[in-house]
Coordinates of C-alpha atoms in Angstrom, one line a residue:
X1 CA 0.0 0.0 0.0
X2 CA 1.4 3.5 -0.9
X3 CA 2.5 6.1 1.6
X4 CA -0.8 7.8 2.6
X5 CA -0.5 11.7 2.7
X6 CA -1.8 12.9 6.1
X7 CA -2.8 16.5 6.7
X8 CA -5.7 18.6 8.3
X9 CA -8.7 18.1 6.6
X10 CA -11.9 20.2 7.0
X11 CA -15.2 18.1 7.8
X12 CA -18.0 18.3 5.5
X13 CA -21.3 20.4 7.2
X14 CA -23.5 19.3 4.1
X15 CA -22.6 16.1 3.7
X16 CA -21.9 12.5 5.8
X17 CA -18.1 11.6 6.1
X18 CA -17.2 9.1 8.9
X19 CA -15.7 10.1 12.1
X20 CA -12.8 7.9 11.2
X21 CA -11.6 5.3 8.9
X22 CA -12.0 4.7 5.2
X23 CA -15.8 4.7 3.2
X24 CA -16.8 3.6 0.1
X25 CA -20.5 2.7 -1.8
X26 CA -23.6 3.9 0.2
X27 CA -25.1 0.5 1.0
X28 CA -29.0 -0.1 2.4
X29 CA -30.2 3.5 2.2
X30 CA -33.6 2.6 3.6
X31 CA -35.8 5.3 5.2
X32 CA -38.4 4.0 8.0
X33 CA -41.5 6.6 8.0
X34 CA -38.9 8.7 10.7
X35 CA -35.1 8.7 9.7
X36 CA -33.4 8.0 7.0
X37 CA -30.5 5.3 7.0
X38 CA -27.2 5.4 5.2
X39 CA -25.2 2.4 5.7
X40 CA -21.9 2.5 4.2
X41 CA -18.7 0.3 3.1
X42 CA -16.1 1.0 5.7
X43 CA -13.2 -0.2 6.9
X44 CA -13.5 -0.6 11.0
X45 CA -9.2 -1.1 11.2
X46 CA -7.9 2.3 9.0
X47 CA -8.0 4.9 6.4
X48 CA -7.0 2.2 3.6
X49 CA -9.8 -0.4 1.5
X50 CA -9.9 -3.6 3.5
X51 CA -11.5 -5.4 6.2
X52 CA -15.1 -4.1 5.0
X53 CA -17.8 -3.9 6.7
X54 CA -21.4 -1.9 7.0
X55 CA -21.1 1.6 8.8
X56 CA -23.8 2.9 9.6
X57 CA -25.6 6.6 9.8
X58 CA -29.0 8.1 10.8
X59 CA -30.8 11.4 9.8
X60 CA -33.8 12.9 9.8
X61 CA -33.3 15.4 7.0
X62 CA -30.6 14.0 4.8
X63 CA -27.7 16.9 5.5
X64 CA -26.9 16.4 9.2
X65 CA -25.9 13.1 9.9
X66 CA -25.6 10.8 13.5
X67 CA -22.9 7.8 12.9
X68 CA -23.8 4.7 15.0
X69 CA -21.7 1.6 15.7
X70 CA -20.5 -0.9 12.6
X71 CA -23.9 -2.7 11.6
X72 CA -22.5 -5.6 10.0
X73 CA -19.2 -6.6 10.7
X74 CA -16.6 -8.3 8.2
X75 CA -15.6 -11.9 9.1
X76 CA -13.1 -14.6 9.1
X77 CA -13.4 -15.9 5.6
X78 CA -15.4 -13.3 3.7
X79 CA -15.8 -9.4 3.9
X80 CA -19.0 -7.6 3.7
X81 CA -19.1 -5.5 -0.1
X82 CA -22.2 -3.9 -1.4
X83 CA -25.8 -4.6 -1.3
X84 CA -28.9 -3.2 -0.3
X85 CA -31.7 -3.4 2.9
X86 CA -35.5 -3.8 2.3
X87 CA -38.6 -4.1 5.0
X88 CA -40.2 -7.3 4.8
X89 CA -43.7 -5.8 5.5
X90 CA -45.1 -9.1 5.6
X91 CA -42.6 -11.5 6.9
X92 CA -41.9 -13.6 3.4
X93 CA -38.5 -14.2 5.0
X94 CA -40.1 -16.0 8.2
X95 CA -37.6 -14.1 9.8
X96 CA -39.4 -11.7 12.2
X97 CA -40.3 -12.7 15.3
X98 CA -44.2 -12.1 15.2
X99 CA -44.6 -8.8 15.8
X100 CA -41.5 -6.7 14.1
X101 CA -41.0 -7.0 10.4
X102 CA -37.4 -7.7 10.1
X103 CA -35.4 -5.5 8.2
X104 CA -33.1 -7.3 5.5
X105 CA -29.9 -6.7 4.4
X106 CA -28.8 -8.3 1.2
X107 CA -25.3 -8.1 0.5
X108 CA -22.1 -9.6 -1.2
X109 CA -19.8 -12.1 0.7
X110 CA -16.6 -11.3 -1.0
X111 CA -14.2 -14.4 -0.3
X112 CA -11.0 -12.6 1.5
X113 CA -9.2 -14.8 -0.6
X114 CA -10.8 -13.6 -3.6
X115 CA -11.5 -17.0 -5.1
X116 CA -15.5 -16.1 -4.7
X117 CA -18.4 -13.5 -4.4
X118 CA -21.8 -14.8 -3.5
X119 CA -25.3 -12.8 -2.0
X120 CA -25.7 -13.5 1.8
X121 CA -28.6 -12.1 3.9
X122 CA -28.4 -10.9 7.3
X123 CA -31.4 -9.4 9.4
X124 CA -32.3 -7.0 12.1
X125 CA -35.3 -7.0 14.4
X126 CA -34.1 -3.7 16.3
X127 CA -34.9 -1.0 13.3
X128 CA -31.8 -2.0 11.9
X129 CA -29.2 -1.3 15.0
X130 CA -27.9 -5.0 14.9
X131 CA -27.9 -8.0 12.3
X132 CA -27.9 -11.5 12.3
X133 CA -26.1 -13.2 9.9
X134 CA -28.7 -15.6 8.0
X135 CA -27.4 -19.6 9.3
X136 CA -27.6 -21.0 5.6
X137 CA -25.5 -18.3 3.9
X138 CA -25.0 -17.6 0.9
X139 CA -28.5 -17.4 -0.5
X140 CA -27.6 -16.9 -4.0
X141 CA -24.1 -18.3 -5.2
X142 CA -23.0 -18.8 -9.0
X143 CA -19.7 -20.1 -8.2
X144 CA -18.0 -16.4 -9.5
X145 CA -15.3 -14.3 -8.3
X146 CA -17.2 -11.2 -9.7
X147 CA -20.9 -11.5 -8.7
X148 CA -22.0 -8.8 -6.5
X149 CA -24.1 -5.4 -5.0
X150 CA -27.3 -6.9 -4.7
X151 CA -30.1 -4.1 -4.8
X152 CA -33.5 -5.6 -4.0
X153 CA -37.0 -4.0 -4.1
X154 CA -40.6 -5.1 -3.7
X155 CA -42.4 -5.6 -7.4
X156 CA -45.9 -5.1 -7.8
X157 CA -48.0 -5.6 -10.6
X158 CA -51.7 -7.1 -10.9
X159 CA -50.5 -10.5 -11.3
X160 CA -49.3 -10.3 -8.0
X161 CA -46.2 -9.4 -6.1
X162 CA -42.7 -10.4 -6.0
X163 CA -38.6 -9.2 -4.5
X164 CA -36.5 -8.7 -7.5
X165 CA -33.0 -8.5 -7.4
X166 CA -30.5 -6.8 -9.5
X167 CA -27.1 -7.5 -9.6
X168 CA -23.7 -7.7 -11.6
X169 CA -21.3 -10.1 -13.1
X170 CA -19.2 -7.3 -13.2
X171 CA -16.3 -8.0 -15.6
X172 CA -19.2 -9.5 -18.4
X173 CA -20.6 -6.4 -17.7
X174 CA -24.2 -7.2 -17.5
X175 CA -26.5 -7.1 -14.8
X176 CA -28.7 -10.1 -13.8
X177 CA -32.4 -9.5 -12.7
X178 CA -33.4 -12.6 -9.8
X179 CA -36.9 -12.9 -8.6
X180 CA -37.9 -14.8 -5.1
X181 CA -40.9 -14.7 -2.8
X182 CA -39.4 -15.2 0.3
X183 CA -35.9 -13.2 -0.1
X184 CA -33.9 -16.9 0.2
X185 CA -34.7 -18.8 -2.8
X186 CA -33.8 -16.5 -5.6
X187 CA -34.6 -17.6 -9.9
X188 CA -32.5 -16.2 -12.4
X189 CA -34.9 -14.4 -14.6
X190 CA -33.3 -12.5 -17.6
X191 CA -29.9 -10.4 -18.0
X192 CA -29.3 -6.7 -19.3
X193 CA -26.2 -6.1 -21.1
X194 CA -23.3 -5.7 -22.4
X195 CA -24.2 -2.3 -23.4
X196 CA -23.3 1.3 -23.8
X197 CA -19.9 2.5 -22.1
X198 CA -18.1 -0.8 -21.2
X199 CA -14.6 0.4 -20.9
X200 CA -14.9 -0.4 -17.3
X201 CA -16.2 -3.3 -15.2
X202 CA -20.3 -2.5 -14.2
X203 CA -20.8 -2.3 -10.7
X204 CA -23.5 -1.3 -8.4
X205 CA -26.9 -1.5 -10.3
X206 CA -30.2 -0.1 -9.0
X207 CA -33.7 -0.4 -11.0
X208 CA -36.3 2.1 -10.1
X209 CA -39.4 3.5 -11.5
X210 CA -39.5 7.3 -11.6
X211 CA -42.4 9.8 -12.9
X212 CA -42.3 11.7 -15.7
X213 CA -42.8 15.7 -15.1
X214 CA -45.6 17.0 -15.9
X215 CA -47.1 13.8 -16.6
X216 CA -49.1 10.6 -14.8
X217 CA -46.8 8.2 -16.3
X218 CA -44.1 6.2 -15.0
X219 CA -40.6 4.8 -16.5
X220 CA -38.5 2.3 -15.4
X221 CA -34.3 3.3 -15.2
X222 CA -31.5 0.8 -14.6
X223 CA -28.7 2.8 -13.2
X224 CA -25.2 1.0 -13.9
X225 CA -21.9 2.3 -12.2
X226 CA -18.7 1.3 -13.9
X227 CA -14.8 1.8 -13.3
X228 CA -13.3 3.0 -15.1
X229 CA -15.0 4.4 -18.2
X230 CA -16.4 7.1 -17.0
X231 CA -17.5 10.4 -19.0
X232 CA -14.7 12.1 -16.9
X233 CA -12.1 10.0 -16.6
X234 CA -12.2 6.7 -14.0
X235 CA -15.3 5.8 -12.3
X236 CA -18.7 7.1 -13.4
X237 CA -22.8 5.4 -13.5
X238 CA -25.3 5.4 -16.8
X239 CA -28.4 4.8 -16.8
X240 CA -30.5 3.2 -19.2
X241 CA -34.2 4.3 -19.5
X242 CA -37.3 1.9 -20.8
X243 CA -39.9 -0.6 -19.2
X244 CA -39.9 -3.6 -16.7
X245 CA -42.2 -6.1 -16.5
X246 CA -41.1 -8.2 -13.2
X247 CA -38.8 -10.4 -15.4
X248 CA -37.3 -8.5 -18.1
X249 CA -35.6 -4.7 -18.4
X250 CA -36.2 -3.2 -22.1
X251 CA -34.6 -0.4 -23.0
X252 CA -36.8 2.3 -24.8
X253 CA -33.2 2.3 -27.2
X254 CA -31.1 -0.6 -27.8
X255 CA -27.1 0.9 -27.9
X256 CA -24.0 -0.7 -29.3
X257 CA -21.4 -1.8 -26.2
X258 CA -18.2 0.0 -26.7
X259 CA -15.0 0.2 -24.8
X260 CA -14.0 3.7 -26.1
X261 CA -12.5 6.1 -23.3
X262 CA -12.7 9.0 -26.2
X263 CA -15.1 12.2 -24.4
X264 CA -16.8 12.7 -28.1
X265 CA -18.2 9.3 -27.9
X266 CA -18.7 9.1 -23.9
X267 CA -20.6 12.7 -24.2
X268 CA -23.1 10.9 -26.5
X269 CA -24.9 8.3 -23.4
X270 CA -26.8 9.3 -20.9
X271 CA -24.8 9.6 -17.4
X272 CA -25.9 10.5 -13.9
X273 CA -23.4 12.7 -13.4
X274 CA -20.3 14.6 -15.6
X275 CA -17.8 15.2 -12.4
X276 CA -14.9 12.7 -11.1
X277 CA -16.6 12.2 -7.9
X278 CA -20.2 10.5 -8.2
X279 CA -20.2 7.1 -7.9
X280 CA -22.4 3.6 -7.2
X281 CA -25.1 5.7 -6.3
X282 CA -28.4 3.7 -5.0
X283 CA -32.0 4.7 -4.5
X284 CA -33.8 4.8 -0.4
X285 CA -36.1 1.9 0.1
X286 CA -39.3 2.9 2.0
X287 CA -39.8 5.9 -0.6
X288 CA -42.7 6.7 -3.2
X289 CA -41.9 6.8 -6.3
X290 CA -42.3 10.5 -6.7
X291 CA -39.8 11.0 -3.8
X292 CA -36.8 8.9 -5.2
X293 CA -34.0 9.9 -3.8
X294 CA -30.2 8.7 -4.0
X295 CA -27.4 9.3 -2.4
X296 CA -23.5 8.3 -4.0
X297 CA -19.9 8.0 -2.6
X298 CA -18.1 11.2 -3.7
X299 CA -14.7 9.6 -5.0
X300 CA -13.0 8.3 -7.8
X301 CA -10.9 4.9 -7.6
X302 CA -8.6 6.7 -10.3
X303 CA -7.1 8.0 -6.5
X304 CA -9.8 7.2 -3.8
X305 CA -7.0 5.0 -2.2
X306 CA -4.2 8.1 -2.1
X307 CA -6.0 10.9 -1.1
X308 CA -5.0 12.8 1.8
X309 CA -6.3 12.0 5.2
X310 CA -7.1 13.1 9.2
X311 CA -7.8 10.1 10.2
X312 CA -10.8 9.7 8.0
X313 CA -11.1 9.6 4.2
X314 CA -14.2 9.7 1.8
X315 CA -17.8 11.3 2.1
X316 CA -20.8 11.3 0.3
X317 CA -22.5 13.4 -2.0
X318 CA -26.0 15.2 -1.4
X319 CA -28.8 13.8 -1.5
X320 CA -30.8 14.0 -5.3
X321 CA -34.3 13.9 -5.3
X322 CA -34.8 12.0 -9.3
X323 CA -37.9 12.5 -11.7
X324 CA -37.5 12.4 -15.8
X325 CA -38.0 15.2 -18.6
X326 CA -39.6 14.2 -21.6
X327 CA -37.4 15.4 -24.6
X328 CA -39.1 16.5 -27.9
X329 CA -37.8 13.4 -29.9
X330 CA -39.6 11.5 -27.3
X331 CA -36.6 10.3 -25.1
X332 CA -36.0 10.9 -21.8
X333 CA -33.3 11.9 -18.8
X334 CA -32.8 12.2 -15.3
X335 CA -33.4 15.6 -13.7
X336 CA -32.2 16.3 -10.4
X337 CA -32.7 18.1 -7.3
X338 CA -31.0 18.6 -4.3
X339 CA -32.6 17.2 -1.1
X340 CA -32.8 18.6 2.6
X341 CA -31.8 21.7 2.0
X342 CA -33.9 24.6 3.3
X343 CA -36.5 26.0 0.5
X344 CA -36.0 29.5 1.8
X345 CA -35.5 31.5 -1.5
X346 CA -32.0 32.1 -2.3
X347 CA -31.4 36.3 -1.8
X348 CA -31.0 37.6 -5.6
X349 CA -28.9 41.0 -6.7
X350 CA -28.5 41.9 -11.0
X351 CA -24.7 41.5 -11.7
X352 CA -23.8 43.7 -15.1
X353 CA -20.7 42.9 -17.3
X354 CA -17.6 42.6 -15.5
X355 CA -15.8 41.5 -12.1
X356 CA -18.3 40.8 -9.3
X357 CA -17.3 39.9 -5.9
X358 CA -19.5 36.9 -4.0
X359 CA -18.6 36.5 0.4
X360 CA -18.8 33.1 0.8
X361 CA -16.5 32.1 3.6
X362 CA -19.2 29.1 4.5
X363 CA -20.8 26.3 3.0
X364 CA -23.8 27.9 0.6
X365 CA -26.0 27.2 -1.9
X366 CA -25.2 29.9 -4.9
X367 CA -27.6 30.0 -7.8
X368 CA -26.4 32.1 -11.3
X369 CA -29.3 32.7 -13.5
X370 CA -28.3 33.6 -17.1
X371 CA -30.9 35.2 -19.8
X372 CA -32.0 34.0 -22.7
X373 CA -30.2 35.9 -25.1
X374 CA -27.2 34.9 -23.0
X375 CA -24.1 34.1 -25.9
X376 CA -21.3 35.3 -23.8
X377 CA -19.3 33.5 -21.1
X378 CA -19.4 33.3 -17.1
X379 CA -16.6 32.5 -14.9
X380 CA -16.9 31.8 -11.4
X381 CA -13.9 32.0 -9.7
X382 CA -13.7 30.2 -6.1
X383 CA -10.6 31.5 -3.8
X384 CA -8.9 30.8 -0.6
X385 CA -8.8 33.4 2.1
X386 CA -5.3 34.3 0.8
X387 CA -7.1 35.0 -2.5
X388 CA -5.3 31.7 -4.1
X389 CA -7.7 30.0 -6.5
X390 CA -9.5 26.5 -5.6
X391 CA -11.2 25.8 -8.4
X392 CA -13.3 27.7 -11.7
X393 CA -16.5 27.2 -12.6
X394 CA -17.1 28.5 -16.2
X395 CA -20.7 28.5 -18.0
X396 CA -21.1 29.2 -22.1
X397 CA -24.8 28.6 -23.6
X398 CA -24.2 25.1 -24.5
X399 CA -21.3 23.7 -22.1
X400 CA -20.3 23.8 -17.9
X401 CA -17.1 23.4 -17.2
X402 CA -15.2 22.8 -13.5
X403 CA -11.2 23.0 -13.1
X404 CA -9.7 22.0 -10.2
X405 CA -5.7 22.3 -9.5
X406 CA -3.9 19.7 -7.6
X407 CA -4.5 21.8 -4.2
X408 CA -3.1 20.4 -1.6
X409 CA -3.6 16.6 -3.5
X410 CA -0.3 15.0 -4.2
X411 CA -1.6 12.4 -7.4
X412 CA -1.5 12.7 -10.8
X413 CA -4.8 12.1 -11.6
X414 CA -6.5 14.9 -9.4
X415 CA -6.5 18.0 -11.1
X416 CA -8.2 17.8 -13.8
X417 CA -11.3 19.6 -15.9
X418 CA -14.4 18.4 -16.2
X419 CA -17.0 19.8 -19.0
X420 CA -21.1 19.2 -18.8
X421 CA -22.6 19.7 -22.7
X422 CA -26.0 21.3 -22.2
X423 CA -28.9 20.7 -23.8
X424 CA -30.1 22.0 -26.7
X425 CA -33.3 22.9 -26.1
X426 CA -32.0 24.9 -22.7
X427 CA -33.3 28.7 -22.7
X428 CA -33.0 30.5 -19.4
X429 CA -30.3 28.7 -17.9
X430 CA -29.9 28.6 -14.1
X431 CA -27.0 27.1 -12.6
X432 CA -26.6 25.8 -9.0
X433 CA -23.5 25.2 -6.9
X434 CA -23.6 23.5 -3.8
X435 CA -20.4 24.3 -1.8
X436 CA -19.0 22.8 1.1
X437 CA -16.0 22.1 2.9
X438 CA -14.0 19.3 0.0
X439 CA -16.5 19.9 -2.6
X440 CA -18.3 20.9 -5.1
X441 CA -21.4 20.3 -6.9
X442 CA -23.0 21.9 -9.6
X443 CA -26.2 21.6 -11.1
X444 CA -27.7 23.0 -15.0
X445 CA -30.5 23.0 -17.4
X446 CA -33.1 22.8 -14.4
X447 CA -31.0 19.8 -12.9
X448 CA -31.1 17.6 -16.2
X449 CA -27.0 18.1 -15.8
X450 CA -25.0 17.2 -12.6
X451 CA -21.2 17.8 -12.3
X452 CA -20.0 16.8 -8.6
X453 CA -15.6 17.0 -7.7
X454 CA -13.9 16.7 -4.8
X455 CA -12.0 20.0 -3.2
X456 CA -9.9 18.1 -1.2
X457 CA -8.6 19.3 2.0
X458 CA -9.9 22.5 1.0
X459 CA -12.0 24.5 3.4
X460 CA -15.2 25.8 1.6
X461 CA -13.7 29.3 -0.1
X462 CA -13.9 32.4 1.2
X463 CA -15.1 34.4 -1.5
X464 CA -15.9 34.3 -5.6
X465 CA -15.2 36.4 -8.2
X466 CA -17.8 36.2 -11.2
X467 CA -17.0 37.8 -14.7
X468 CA -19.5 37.6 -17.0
X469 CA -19.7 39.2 -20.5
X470 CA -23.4 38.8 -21.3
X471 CA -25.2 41.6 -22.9
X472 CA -27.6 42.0 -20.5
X473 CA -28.0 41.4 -16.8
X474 CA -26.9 38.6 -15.3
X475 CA -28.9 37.5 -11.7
X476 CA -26.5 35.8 -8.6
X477 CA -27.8 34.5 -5.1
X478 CA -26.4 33.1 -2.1
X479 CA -27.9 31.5 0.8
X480 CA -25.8 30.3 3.5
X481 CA -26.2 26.9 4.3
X482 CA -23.5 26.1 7.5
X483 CA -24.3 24.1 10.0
X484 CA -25.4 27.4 12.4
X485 CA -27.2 29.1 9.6
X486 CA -29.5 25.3 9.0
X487 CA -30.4 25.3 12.9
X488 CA -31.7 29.2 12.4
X489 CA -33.8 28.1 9.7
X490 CA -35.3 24.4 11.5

């Protein structure tokens, strides 16, 4: 393992980073009518991948977060990877105890040896506190080193109901759909893939139904994460939109697989997310559909493993509420929205052609809304409270860009520059950033485009400069959104 680079980092106030140790994939996001839980890979022993297990987090509003004692610890022979929890309402398992529905956990038993990766089940009858590891583990085994994330949900339909499970033979690169009625005997019922971007292995699937706006209908999207052959370099997650029907996924557009890690052929699929750091992001069981809602690990493995450290590395990234937009060649994609944050309206002034100074000093919310006729350019320049730069944010009528130095990141592959085509059917185009302290995240085109990087060690900066060359007036907001400021508006 390489030396790892130790220095004073800022905790996140936005966002759920451990209070020590290494994290990886959210894992059981499940939310139970009161708090929302975020279980997590995590490393119980150090700030390196190994030994993992299931941390585990609580919140009742998705920003502020309570960390609670390792749910599900790794064991002799096998760690704990990926997977997902659901609520067995009405006890299919025959593992509740009469009078609580246990809570399942489905997840990957990842042979320490590496010789194999099967689906195990473990189960809590205390909301989730504790698990029990199921006594006939694994439920689901295929005899493959590269099986894995398990992401199970309840299936409805008026033939009846069913748990379906979606998971990954990850270097094939396809993802398997299993059905069951009882969440231990699982039947292979159809695969998905290979394709679209298959540069990288797929990892950590997730099938969900979301709405369409402005409509009553519903679509089915199978989000696939894969590593690396993502849009921006490394790891990155696609998603494929089209129907389900309890056994098979069918994509409204059948795509070629390719392996090409060339941005002019990336830039053509549909992706989650255009930044380095948004990956294997899963849905919240317990949700309706209209309230969909993920949350993903803000890293990359291009450096995950070498970045610096205070005793604690990785975080996630906000939580996205998800609906679709119907495009006008009758396509869809994913639009986004931040979740938890307050819906106080962000404080507006006109910025005219030139420098314009923005006081952050804080983690905020800061919104840029650009006219119509807008053809020039917008740069928003982030800066430490020496006035050294962090990172620019630059916005043209059809493309976002992000450039980030290598700060106070000693790897090669850090600093980098990210760029977000926009739509073409975009008119008024309002752009948010989400800052906090190590990152940024920027949504566009009414949150049809999401860009999310790491700011490393960095403290959330101290002030912007914008400089915009539009012809006419330009509007800019901030609203504050530390940790003191969220209590004042509770």
């Amino acid at each position: 393992m390489p030396e790892l680079q130790q220095l004073a980092v800022r905790r996140p106030e936005l966002h759920f980073a451990p209070k020590k140790n290494w994290i990886n994939d959210p894992n059981g996001l499940f939310f139970d009518g009161e708090q929302y839980h975020l279980y997590f890979q995590h490393n119980p022993n150090g700030v390196g991948h190994g030994y993992m297990s299931w941390g585990h987090a609580v919140s009742t509003d998705l920003v502020s977060w309570t960390e609670l004692p390792i749910a599900i610890l790794h064991g002799d022979v096998a760690d704990i990877f990926s997977g997902s929890i659901v609520v067995d309402q009405e006890n299919t398992s025959g593992l509740g105890d009469g009078s609580t529905a246990p809570i399942i956990a489905m997840y990957t038993a990842a042979a320490k040896d590496e010789s194999n990766q099967s689906q195990a089940l473990a189960y809590s009858l205390d909301g989730g506190a504790t698990f029990t590891k199921y006594a006939q583990n694994p439920v689901l085994d295929r005899g493959s080193k590269n099986f894995r994330d398990p992401k199970v949900f309840r299936y409805e339909s008026a033939q009846g109901s069913c748990w379906v499970m979606v998971a990954v033979e990850a270097i094939e690169r396809r993802v398997l759909i299993y059905r069951s009625e009882n969440l231990i005997d699982w039947t292979e019922a159809s695969s998905f893939g290979p394709q679209a971007a298959t540069a990288g292995i797929w990892e950590c699937p997730d099938l969900i139904q979301l709405p369409v706006a402005g409509s009553d209908q519903l679509k089915w999207v199978l989000l696939v994460s894969l590593n690396p052959g993502g849009v921006a370099g490394g790891s990155g997650t696609q998603y494929f939109v089209g129907e389900f029907d309890g056994f098979t996924f069918t994509p409204d557009k059948q795509q070629e697989a390719h392996d090409s890690l060339a941005f002019e052929q990336l830039s053509q699929g549909s992706w989650l997310d255009w930044g380095r750091d948004f990956y294997a992001g899963v849905s919240f069981h317990g949700l309706p559909v209209h309230q969909q809602t993920i949350i993903a690990w803000m890293s990359n493995w291009d450096y995950a493993r070498d970045l610096p450290h205070d005793g604690w590395r990785g975080s996630m990234s906000a939580a996205r509420n998800l609906d679709l937009v119907q495009l006008g060649d009758g396509g869809f994609e994913i639009r986004q929205r931040l979740s938890g944050l307050p819906e106080s309206p962000v404080p507006t002034s006109a910025v005219i052609t030139g420098d314009t100074r923005i006081e952050l000093s804080a983690p905020a919310l800061l919104e840029l809304t650009l006219p119509a006729d807008f053809t020039g350019q917008a740069r928003l320049i982030l800066h430490r409270a020496d006035h050294s730069v962090i990172s620019e944010v630059s916005v043209e009528p059809t493309l976002i860009q992000h450039h980030r130095g290598a700060g106070k990141v000693a790897h090669e592959l850090y600093a980098s520059s990210q760029r977000m085509p926009l739509p073409e059917d975009s008119t008024e185009l309002v752009v948010q950033v989400l800052l906090d302290h190590g990152s940024i995240e920027i949504l566009g085109a009414d949150g049809r485009r999401s860009l999310t990087d790491q700011l490393t060690g960095e403290a959330a900066p101290a002030y912007g400069v914008l400089q915009y060359s539009g012809s006419t007036r330009a509007v800019v907001g901030v609203l504050p959104l530390s940790e003191t400021s969220l209590e004042r508006s509770a």
